[in-house]
Amino acid sequence: MTHLLSIIVLLLKINATKSCAGVSLKTQELYLLVFVTRYLDLFYSFISLYNTCMKLIFIGSSGCIIWYIRKHKVVSQTYDAEQDTFRVLFLLGPSLLLAMFINHEFSFTEVLWTFSIYLEAVAILPQLVLLQRTKNVDTLTGNYVFLLGGYRALYLLNWIYRFMTEPGYRQWIVWVSGTIQTAVYCDFFYYYIKSWRNNERLSLPS
């Protein structure tokens, strides 16, 4: 739910301020790709109404954010394309190659699911680079990134608990990817907590 909360915070920021300043379109597009490739089971499997709704919400909300940044006549004018220049091919290529060679089963849906796991671990990098370039980070954007990283950190605790209480519980691909994803956020967490404790505006070093 922390992940969903982070998306709600970002949508509220964009809608309320009519600005996407400090938001990376590249990261949002990567997350949409993560959700689309992960939730292909929507076409052939039904777990529960809640599960289906949550998957559709993640896909739809990501698409909505991208629409705001690309197409909204006011919001799109605030997008800083000159700063948001991270080369996402350096994330897409390795993620796909890893998914093809390191997976649970070499099938179309399983490879794409594994690809989504690897890609999610690094999808936030364009956003973090953009925030470093713009230096000062507004409160809502900072909260969005913090909640997004916090949800994965909470997953680590869940995995540790399940490992200790469920015999045979092993998910090496998810564990390693999740640990890398959390590590990517560590620098941001440090400066976020530091700014909060000092009651200062969040600023990331170059």
PDB file of C-alpha atoms in Angstrom:
ATOM      1  CA  MET A   1       0.000   0.000   0.000  1.00  0.00           C
ATOM      2  CA  THR A   2       3.001   2.310   0.497  1.00  0.00           C
ATOM      3  CA  HIS A   3       3.678   2.043  -3.235  1.00  0.00           C
ATOM      4  CA  LEU A   4       0.095   3.045  -4.019  1.00  0.00           C
ATOM      5  CA  LEU A   5       0.358   5.917  -1.545  1.00  0.00           C
ATOM      6  CA  SER A   6       3.465   7.191  -3.314  1.00  0.00           C
ATOM      7  CA  ILE A   7       1.590   7.266  -6.632  1.00  0.00           C
ATOM      8  CA  ILE A   8      -1.347   9.085  -5.017  1.00  0.00           C
ATOM      9  CA  VAL A   9       1.065  11.685  -3.582  1.00  0.00           C
ATOM     10  CA  LEU A  10       2.585  12.253  -7.022  1.00  0.00           C
ATOM     11  CA  LEU A  11      -0.797  12.543  -8.743  1.00  0.00           C
ATOM     12  CA  LEU A  12      -1.991  14.988  -6.084  1.00  0.00           C
ATOM     13  CA  LYS A  13       1.150  17.081  -6.564  1.00  0.00           C
ATOM     14  CA  ILE A  14       0.732  17.237 -10.338  1.00  0.00           C
ATOM     15  CA  ASN A  15      -3.004  17.928 -10.193  1.00  0.00           C
ATOM     16  CA  ALA A  16      -2.829  20.512  -7.408  1.00  0.00           C
ATOM     17  CA  THR A  17       0.181  22.471  -8.646  1.00  0.00           C
ATOM     18  CA  LYS A  18      -0.390  21.872 -12.369  1.00  0.00           C
ATOM     19  CA  SER A  19       3.323  21.181 -12.518  1.00  0.00           C
ATOM     20  CA  CYS A  20       5.524  18.144 -13.032  1.00  0.00           C
ATOM     21  CA  ALA A  21       8.735  20.001 -12.216  1.00  0.00           C
ATOM     22  CA  GLY A  22      11.248  17.592 -10.707  1.00  0.00           C
ATOM     23  CA  VAL A  23       9.401  14.506 -11.971  1.00  0.00           C
ATOM     24  CA  SER A  24      11.203  12.186 -14.376  1.00  0.00           C
ATOM     25  CA  LEU A  25       9.096  11.082 -17.337  1.00  0.00           C
ATOM     26  CA  LYS A  26      11.649   8.366 -18.042  1.00  0.00           C
ATOM     27  CA  THR A  27      11.145   6.813 -14.608  1.00  0.00           C
ATOM     28  CA  GLN A  28       7.366   6.923 -15.028  1.00  0.00           C
ATOM     29  CA  GLU A  29       7.598   5.212 -18.418  1.00  0.00           C
ATOM     30  CA  LEU A  30       9.884   2.552 -16.958  1.00  0.00           C
ATOM     31  CA  TYR A  31       7.386   1.889 -14.167  1.00  0.00           C
ATOM     32  CA  LEU A  32       4.558   1.562 -16.689  1.00  0.00           C
ATOM     33  CA  LEU A  33       6.666  -0.999 -18.548  1.00  0.00           C
ATOM     34  CA  VAL A  34       7.321  -2.795 -15.245  1.00  0.00           C
ATOM     35  CA  PHE A  35       3.600  -3.063 -14.489  1.00  0.00           C
ATOM     36  CA  VAL A  36       2.549  -4.071 -18.014  1.00  0.00           C
ATOM     37  CA  THR A  37       5.128  -6.869 -18.262  1.00  0.00           C
ATOM     38  CA  ARG A  38       4.471  -8.064 -14.701  1.00  0.00           C
ATOM     39  CA  TYR A  39       0.697  -8.183 -14.896  1.00  0.00           C
ATOM     40  CA  LEU A  40       0.235 -10.098 -18.135  1.00  0.00           C
ATOM     41  CA  ASP A  41      -1.603 -12.676 -16.035  1.00  0.00           C
ATOM     42  CA  LEU A  42      -4.593 -10.309 -16.141  1.00  0.00           C
ATOM     43  CA  PHE A  43      -5.350 -11.893 -19.529  1.00  0.00           C
ATOM     44  CA  TYR A  44      -5.426 -15.506 -18.381  1.00  0.00           C
ATOM     45  CA  SER A  45      -5.610 -15.760 -14.575  1.00  0.00           C
ATOM     46  CA  PHE A  46      -8.014 -14.497 -11.917  1.00  0.00           C
ATOM     47  CA  ILE A  47      -6.940 -14.485  -8.273  1.00  0.00           C
ATOM     48  CA  SER A  48      -9.399 -12.073  -6.686  1.00  0.00           C
ATOM     49  CA  LEU A  49     -11.271  -8.874  -7.478  1.00  0.00           C
ATOM     50  CA  TYR A  50      -8.946  -6.954  -5.151  1.00  0.00           C
ATOM     51  CA  ASN A  51      -5.855  -8.339  -6.891  1.00  0.00           C
ATOM     52  CA  THR A  52      -7.207  -7.487 -10.331  1.00  0.00           C
ATOM     53  CA  CYS A  53      -8.238  -3.973  -9.294  1.00  0.00           C
ATOM     54  CA  MET A  54      -4.846  -3.218  -7.753  1.00  0.00           C
ATOM     55  CA  LYS A  55      -3.013  -4.324 -10.897  1.00  0.00           C
ATOM     56  CA  LEU A  56      -5.268  -2.163 -13.075  1.00  0.00           C
ATOM     57  CA  ILE A  57      -4.824   0.791 -10.706  1.00  0.00           C
ATOM     58  CA  PHE A  58      -1.027   0.566 -10.924  1.00  0.00           C
ATOM     59  CA  ILE A  59      -1.119   0.390 -14.730  1.00  0.00           C
ATOM     60  CA  GLY A  60      -3.776   3.101 -15.044  1.00  0.00           C
ATOM     61  CA  SER A  61      -2.187   5.525 -12.581  1.00  0.00           C
ATOM     62  CA  SER A  62       1.201   5.222 -14.286  1.00  0.00           C
ATOM     63  CA  GLY A  63      -0.435   5.866 -17.636  1.00  0.00           C
ATOM     64  CA  CYS A  64      -2.241   8.872 -16.137  1.00  0.00           C
ATOM     65  CA  ILE A  65       1.010  10.403 -14.850  1.00  0.00           C
ATOM     66  CA  ILE A  66       2.634   9.940 -18.255  1.00  0.00           C
ATOM     67  CA  TRP A  67      -0.373  11.560 -19.954  1.00  0.00           C
ATOM     68  CA  TYR A  68      -0.122  14.557 -17.631  1.00  0.00           C
ATOM     69  CA  ILE A  69       3.579  15.020 -18.411  1.00  0.00           C
ATOM     70  CA  ARG A  70       3.298  14.452 -22.152  1.00  0.00           C
ATOM     71  CA  LYS A  71      -0.124  15.785 -23.107  1.00  0.00           C
ATOM     72  CA  HIS A  72      -1.668  18.091 -20.483  1.00  0.00           C
ATOM     73  CA  LYS A  73      -1.552  21.593 -21.962  1.00  0.00           C
ATOM     74  CA  VAL A  74      -0.348  23.196 -18.704  1.00  0.00           C
ATOM     75  CA  VAL A  75       1.557  20.430 -16.915  1.00  0.00           C
ATOM     76  CA  SER A  76       3.539  19.416 -20.004  1.00  0.00           C
ATOM     77  CA  GLN A  77       5.015  22.921 -20.194  1.00  0.00           C
ATOM     78  CA  THR A  78       6.707  22.407 -16.817  1.00  0.00           C
ATOM     79  CA  TYR A  79       8.517  19.188 -17.799  1.00  0.00           C
ATOM     80  CA  ASP A  80      12.283  19.685 -17.921  1.00  0.00           C
ATOM     81  CA  ALA A  81      13.317  17.451 -20.811  1.00  0.00           C
ATOM     82  CA  GLU A  82      16.792  19.010 -20.930  1.00  0.00           C
ATOM     83  CA  GLN A  83      17.572  17.678 -17.448  1.00  0.00           C
ATOM     84  CA  ASP A  84      15.732  14.343 -17.758  1.00  0.00           C
ATOM     85  CA  THR A  85      18.253  12.755 -20.108  1.00  0.00           C
ATOM     86  CA  PHE A  86      19.141   9.457 -18.440  1.00  0.00           C
ATOM     87  CA  ARG A  87      19.846   6.800 -21.103  1.00  0.00           C
ATOM     88  CA  VAL A  88      17.265   4.198 -20.191  1.00  0.00           C
ATOM     89  CA  LEU A  89      18.649   1.714 -22.740  1.00  0.00           C
ATOM     90  CA  PHE A  90      21.438   1.104 -20.222  1.00  0.00           C
ATOM     91  CA  LEU A  91      18.710  -0.160 -17.857  1.00  0.00           C
ATOM     92  CA  LEU A  92      16.442  -1.919 -20.363  1.00  0.00           C
ATOM     93  CA  GLY A  93      19.171  -3.908 -22.128  1.00  0.00           C
ATOM     94  CA  PRO A  94      20.830  -5.495 -19.086  1.00  0.00           C
ATOM     95  CA  SER A  95      17.447  -6.159 -17.441  1.00  0.00           C
ATOM     96  CA  LEU A  96      16.219  -8.031 -20.504  1.00  0.00           C
ATOM     97  CA  LEU A  97      19.429 -10.004 -20.903  1.00  0.00           C
ATOM     98  CA  LEU A  98      19.410 -11.006 -17.246  1.00  0.00           C
ATOM     99  CA  ALA A  99      15.762 -12.054 -17.521  1.00  0.00           C
ATOM    100  CA  MET A 100      16.540 -14.269 -20.508  1.00  0.00           C
ATOM    101  CA  PHE A 101      19.401 -16.055 -18.785  1.00  0.00           C
ATOM    102  CA  ILE A 102      18.458 -15.951 -15.095  1.00  0.00           C
ATOM    103  CA  ASN A 103      14.833 -16.900 -14.538  1.00  0.00           C
ATOM    104  CA  HIS A 104      12.666 -19.563 -12.924  1.00  0.00           C
ATOM    105  CA  GLU A 105      11.379 -20.862 -16.250  1.00  0.00           C
ATOM    106  CA  PHE A 106      12.229 -19.947 -19.828  1.00  0.00           C
ATOM    107  CA  SER A 107       8.769 -19.021 -21.062  1.00  0.00           C
ATOM    108  CA  PHE A 108       7.382 -15.805 -22.542  1.00  0.00           C
ATOM    109  CA  THR A 109       5.414 -14.685 -19.494  1.00  0.00           C
ATOM    110  CA  GLU A 110       8.041 -15.836 -16.984  1.00  0.00           C
ATOM    111  CA  VAL A 111      10.859 -14.022 -18.784  1.00  0.00           C
ATOM    112  CA  LEU A 112       8.798 -10.812 -18.938  1.00  0.00           C
ATOM    113  CA  TRP A 113       7.840 -11.164 -15.261  1.00  0.00           C
ATOM    114  CA  THR A 114      11.519 -11.590 -14.348  1.00  0.00           C
ATOM    115  CA  PHE A 115      12.397  -8.642 -16.591  1.00  0.00           C
ATOM    116  CA  SER A 116       9.933  -6.504 -14.614  1.00  0.00           C
ATOM    117  CA  ILE A 117      11.627  -7.496 -11.350  1.00  0.00           C
ATOM    118  CA  TYR A 118      15.082  -6.563 -12.614  1.00  0.00           C
ATOM    119  CA  LEU A 119      13.870  -3.348 -14.234  1.00  0.00           C
ATOM    120  CA  GLU A 120      11.992  -2.205 -11.121  1.00  0.00           C
ATOM    121  CA  ALA A 121      15.232  -2.433  -9.139  1.00  0.00           C
ATOM    122  CA  VAL A 122      16.753   0.373 -11.215  1.00  0.00           C
ATOM    123  CA  ALA A 123      13.715   2.244 -12.614  1.00  0.00           C
ATOM    124  CA  ILE A 124      14.092   5.033 -10.046  1.00  0.00           C
ATOM    125  CA  LEU A 125      17.596   5.974 -11.267  1.00  0.00           C
ATOM    126  CA  PRO A 126      16.453   8.581 -13.857  1.00  0.00           C
ATOM    127  CA  GLN A 127      14.357  10.214 -11.107  1.00  0.00           C
ATOM    128  CA  LEU A 128      17.249  10.317  -8.649  1.00  0.00           C
ATOM    129  CA  VAL A 129      19.615  11.718 -11.279  1.00  0.00           C
ATOM    130  CA  LEU A 130      17.070  14.404 -12.171  1.00  0.00           C
ATOM    131  CA  LEU A 131      16.726  15.406  -8.521  1.00  0.00           C
ATOM    132  CA  GLN A 132      20.508  15.630  -8.191  1.00  0.00           C
ATOM    133  CA  ARG A 133      20.688  17.916 -11.220  1.00  0.00           C
ATOM    134  CA  THR A 134      17.911  20.217 -10.029  1.00  0.00           C
ATOM    135  CA  LYS A 135      19.407  20.320  -6.501  1.00  0.00           C
ATOM    136  CA  ASN A 136      16.419  21.622  -4.515  1.00  0.00           C
ATOM    137  CA  VAL A 137      13.544  19.146  -4.233  1.00  0.00           C
ATOM    138  CA  ASP A 138       9.980  20.187  -3.444  1.00  0.00           C
ATOM    139  CA  THR A 139       8.298  18.474  -0.491  1.00  0.00           C
ATOM    140  CA  LEU A 140       5.748  16.406  -2.420  1.00  0.00           C
ATOM    141  CA  THR A 141       8.296  15.050  -4.889  1.00  0.00           C
ATOM    142  CA  GLY A 142      10.598  14.171  -1.990  1.00  0.00           C
ATOM    143  CA  ASN A 143       7.751  12.419  -0.190  1.00  0.00           C
ATOM    144  CA  TYR A 144       6.885  10.505  -3.360  1.00  0.00           C
ATOM    145  CA  VAL A 145      10.419   9.154  -3.753  1.00  0.00           C
ATOM    146  CA  PHE A 146      10.702   8.376  -0.040  1.00  0.00           C
ATOM    147  CA  LEU A 147       7.442   6.389  -0.028  1.00  0.00           C
ATOM    148  CA  LEU A 148       8.449   4.593  -3.208  1.00  0.00           C
ATOM    149  CA  GLY A 149      11.721   3.495  -1.638  1.00  0.00           C
ATOM    150  CA  GLY A 150      10.099   2.795   1.704  1.00  0.00           C
ATOM    151  CA  TYR A 151       7.726   0.249   0.251  1.00  0.00           C
ATOM    152  CA  ARG A 152      10.614  -1.876  -0.989  1.00  0.00           C
ATOM    153  CA  ALA A 153      12.466  -1.536   2.313  1.00  0.00           C
ATOM    154  CA  LEU A 154       9.348  -2.848   4.091  1.00  0.00           C
ATOM    155  CA  TYR A 155       9.335  -5.795   1.697  1.00  0.00           C
ATOM    156  CA  LEU A 156      12.817  -6.704   2.936  1.00  0.00           C
ATOM    157  CA  LEU A 157      11.443  -7.056   6.459  1.00  0.00           C
ATOM    158  CA  ASN A 158       8.594  -9.188   5.129  1.00  0.00           C
ATOM    159  CA  TRP A 159      11.036 -11.476   3.312  1.00  0.00           C
ATOM    160  CA  ILE A 160      13.154 -11.907   6.434  1.00  0.00           C
ATOM    161  CA  TYR A 161      10.054 -12.787   8.459  1.00  0.00           C
ATOM    162  CA  ARG A 162       8.843 -15.313   5.870  1.00  0.00           C
ATOM    163  CA  PHE A 163      12.311 -16.844   5.574  1.00  0.00           C
ATOM    164  CA  MET A 164      12.360 -17.425   9.327  1.00  0.00           C
ATOM    165  CA  THR A 165       8.785 -18.734   9.605  1.00  0.00           C
ATOM    166  CA  GLU A 166       8.135 -20.572   6.307  1.00  0.00           C
ATOM    167  CA  PRO A 167      10.278 -23.664   5.688  1.00  0.00           C
ATOM    168  CA  GLY A 168      11.551 -23.824   2.115  1.00  0.00           C
ATOM    169  CA  TYR A 169      10.723 -20.195   1.328  1.00  0.00           C
ATOM    170  CA  ARG A 170      13.269 -19.068  -1.282  1.00  0.00           C
ATOM    171  CA  GLN A 171      12.979 -16.286  -3.862  1.00  0.00           C
ATOM    172  CA  TRP A 172      16.521 -15.444  -4.840  1.00  0.00           C
ATOM    173  CA  ILE A 173      15.685 -13.325  -7.896  1.00  0.00           C
ATOM    174  CA  VAL A 174      13.235 -11.180  -5.954  1.00  0.00           C
ATOM    175  CA  TRP A 175      15.499 -10.982  -2.902  1.00  0.00           C
ATOM    176  CA  VAL A 176      18.623  -9.874  -4.769  1.00  0.00           C
ATOM    177  CA  SER A 177      16.720  -7.403  -6.953  1.00  0.00           C
ATOM    178  CA  GLY A 178      14.872  -5.970  -3.958  1.00  0.00           C
ATOM    179  CA  THR A 179      18.088  -5.564  -1.990  1.00  0.00           C
ATOM    180  CA  ILE A 180      19.715  -3.722  -4.908  1.00  0.00           C
ATOM    181  CA  GLN A 181      16.624  -1.544  -5.283  1.00  0.00           C
ATOM    182  CA  THR A 182      16.705  -0.589  -1.602  1.00  0.00           C
ATOM    183  CA  ALA A 183      20.445   0.121  -1.782  1.00  0.00           C
ATOM    184  CA  VAL A 184      19.843   2.520  -4.684  1.00  0.00           C
ATOM    185  CA  TYR A 185      17.661   4.613  -2.359  1.00  0.00           C
ATOM    186  CA  CYS A 186      20.070   4.695   0.595  1.00  0.00           C
ATOM    187  CA  ASP A 187      21.738   7.967  -0.362  1.00  0.00           C
ATOM    188  CA  PHE A 188      18.354   9.616  -0.896  1.00  0.00           C
ATOM    189  CA  PHE A 189      17.054   8.268   2.435  1.00  0.00           C
ATOM    190  CA  TYR A 190      20.033   9.802   4.228  1.00  0.00           C
ATOM    191  CA  TYR A 191      19.472  13.308   2.835  1.00  0.00           C
ATOM    192  CA  TYR A 192      15.681  13.048   3.177  1.00  0.00           C
ATOM    193  CA  ILE A 193      15.887  12.173   6.891  1.00  0.00           C
ATOM    194  CA  LYS A 194      18.625  14.760   7.433  1.00  0.00           C
ATOM    195  CA  SER A 195      16.494  17.535   5.900  1.00  0.00           C
ATOM    196  CA  TRP A 196      13.470  16.411   7.918  1.00  0.00           C
ATOM    197  CA  ARG A 197      15.405  16.439  11.211  1.00  0.00           C
ATOM    198  CA  ASN A 198      16.906  19.863  10.476  1.00  0.00           C
ATOM    199  CA  ASN A 199      13.613  21.214   9.136  1.00  0.00           C
ATOM    200  CA  GLU A 200      15.313  22.167   5.886  1.00  0.00           C
ATOM    201  CA  ARG A 201      14.347  21.930   2.239  1.00  0.00           C
ATOM    202  CA  LEU A 202      15.592  18.671   0.742  1.00  0.00           C
ATOM    203  CA  SER A 203      18.648  19.134  -1.438  1.00  0.00           C
ATOM    204  CA  LEU A 204      20.742  16.394  -3.025  1.00  0.00           C
ATOM    205  CA  PRO A 205      24.446  16.822  -3.765  1.00  0.00           C
ATOM    206  CA  SER A 206      25.644  16.614  -7.364  1.00  0.00           C
TER     207      SER A 206
END
